[in-house]
Amino acid sequence: GENVEQHPSTLSVQEGDSAVIKCTYSDSASNYFPWYKQELGKRPQLIIDIRSNVGEKKDQRIAVTLNKTAKHFSLHITETQPEDSAVYFCAASRTDKLIFGTGTRLQVFP
Amino acid sequence: DTGVSQNPRHKITKRGQNVTFRCDPISEHNRLYWYRQTLGQGPEFLTYFQNEAQLEKSRLLSDRFSAERPKGSFSTLEIQRTEQGDSAMYLCASSLAARQGGGYTFGSGTRLTVV
């Protein structure tokens, strides 16, 4: 069935360093890949997304890359700040149903 | 309209009781989704509607779960004969079908505890 694997499960970085989170997906027909940030006790919020006709997308300190051949996509956060601390989820979709990864808890230490 | 609204925010129920949750989506969104999230896990798809039609239902959804969206606006999710394993956060999201796979806005969720 459809599956999205995400790693690492936890990631600790020093403020100002970069953070990278990686996901792989099983359904080769997937064509939409969003990333969500979830702070403790709050709803998931979309931070960036990419479609299968694009290899990379950037929005200020956040970028996402997609390798369709390898069925990999990654989230890159540069110049991390303490407020980036949260759980990040990747997801994949080929219709409108999103299949989520298991999440990465990012901690940014000042 | 400030976003997706869910109520109640918290629900504690005894095992075997029925519970019903409500979701009010963003008014112009015609798609509505239900997800379940347990601690340390990503949201798990349950079902979704386009207008009033239920288009897909997860194979993981037992027959104790039923969802409706009678007028294509708000939706309800009912769990009958609750079990302790049903304890989770139930998230609702909405989107516009015109933006395939995009524009999901989540509600704050209903946290269910079955004791």
XYZ file of N, CA, C and O in Angstrom, chain A residues 64-101:
152
model
N 12.666 22.798 -0.573
C 12.320 21.390 -0.724
C 12.882 20.918 -2.059
O 12.846 21.642 -3.051
N 13.457 19.699 -2.056
C 13.958 19.092 -3.280
C 13.232 17.778 -3.504
O 12.809 17.111 -2.556
N 13.076 17.408 -4.760
C 12.359 16.194 -5.122
C 13.158 15.420 -6.158
O 13.606 15.983 -7.158
N 13.340 14.127 -5.915
C 13.968 13.223 -6.870
C 12.936 12.142 -7.182
O 12.775 11.184 -6.424
N 12.226 12.299 -8.284
C 11.134 11.371 -8.614
C 11.645 9.987 -8.958
O 10.996 8.986 -8.677
N 12.829 9.932 -9.561
C 13.379 8.629 -9.940
C 13.629 7.775 -8.703
O 13.299 6.593 -8.671
N 14.208 8.414 -7.696
C 14.529 7.698 -6.457
C 13.366 7.707 -5.475
O 13.441 7.066 -4.425
N 12.322 8.472 -5.776
C 11.162 8.613 -4.884
C 11.593 9.151 -3.520
O 11.183 8.649 -2.472
N 12.429 10.191 -3.583
C 12.894 10.868 -2.382
C 12.518 12.334 -2.442
O 12.548 12.938 -3.524
N 12.223 12.936 -1.299
C 12.119 14.384 -1.235
C 12.605 14.831 0.129
O 12.561 14.070 1.098
N 13.122 16.043 0.177
C 13.787 16.516 1.398
C 13.397 17.955 1.708
O 13.116 18.738 0.798
N 13.420 18.256 2.991
C 13.192 19.626 3.484
C 14.513 20.156 4.013
O 15.194 19.472 4.783
N 14.868 21.355 3.594
C 16.109 21.994 4.043
C 15.736 23.306 4.722
O 15.052 24.142 4.133
N 16.194 23.468 5.960
C 15.995 24.725 6.675
C 17.378 25.297 6.952
O 18.216 24.640 7.588
N 17.624 26.502 6.460
C 18.919 27.143 6.711
C 18.777 28.193 7.808
O 17.662 28.637 8.116
N 19.915 28.549 8.407
C 19.953 29.584 9.459
C 18.839 29.346 10.486
O 18.021 30.235 10.756
N 18.817 28.155 11.048
C 17.736 27.785 11.969
C 17.659 28.738 13.159
O 18.669 29.289 13.625
N 16.422 28.900 13.637
C 16.138 29.768 14.775
C 15.365 28.953 15.817
O 14.700 27.975 15.459
N 15.396 29.354 17.083
C 14.666 28.595 18.105
C 13.191 28.400 17.765
O 12.615 27.355 18.088
N 12.594 29.365 17.095
C 11.165 29.235 16.757
C 10.901 28.215 15.649
O 9.741 27.907 15.344
N 11.962 27.665 15.060
C 11.790 26.572 14.100
C 11.554 25.244 14.829
O 11.186 24.248 14.200
N 11.765 25.225 16.135
C 11.566 23.998 16.911
C 10.101 23.567 16.833
O 9.191 24.346 17.159
N 9.888 22.336 16.388
C 8.534 21.804 16.190
C 8.680 20.388 15.649
O 9.795 19.894 15.462
N 7.535 19.756 15.375
C 7.539 18.477 14.658
C 7.184 18.769 13.200
O 6.227 19.498 12.918
N 7.973 18.220 12.299
C 7.755 18.420 10.869
C 7.298 17.111 10.246
O 7.873 16.049 10.501
N 6.265 17.212 9.411
C 5.733 16.045 8.713
C 5.835 16.254 7.213
O 5.453 17.313 6.698
N 6.312 15.227 6.511
C 6.214 15.223 5.063
C 4.949 14.441 4.682
O 4.393 13.690 5.500
N 4.497 14.618 3.466
C 3.342 13.888 2.982
C 3.448 13.742 1.467
O 4.164 14.510 0.809
N 2.731 12.758 0.942
C 2.696 12.527 -0.500
C 1.263 12.249 -0.913
O 0.484 11.672 -0.141
N 0.947 12.621 -2.139
C -0.425 12.459 -2.613
C -0.452 12.262 -4.118
O 0.360 12.849 -4.833
N -1.390 11.439 -4.598
C -1.624 11.372 -6.040
C -3.054 11.764 -6.400
O -3.358 11.922 -7.549
N -3.860 11.911 -5.395
C -5.194 12.472 -5.624
C -5.319 13.649 -4.669
O -4.544 14.574 -4.748
N -6.217 13.595 -3.779
C -6.263 14.615 -2.744
C -5.953 14.057 -1.370
O -5.843 14.781 -0.417
N -5.851 12.729 -1.277
C -5.584 12.110 0.013
C -4.099 12.203 0.299
O -3.269 11.746 -0.496
N -3.755 12.799 1.416
C -2.346 12.899 1.811
C -1.959 11.713 2.681
O -2.681 11.361 3.612
N -0.806 11.130 2.383
C -0.218 10.091 3.222
C 0.972 10.729 3.930
O 1.897 11.218 3.265
N 0.933 10.718 5.254
C 1.942 11.423 6.032
C 3.066 10.502 6.480
O 2.864 9.313 6.723
N 4.247 11.091 6.649
C 5.338 10.412 7.320
C 5.119 10.441 8.826
O 4.151 11.019 9.320
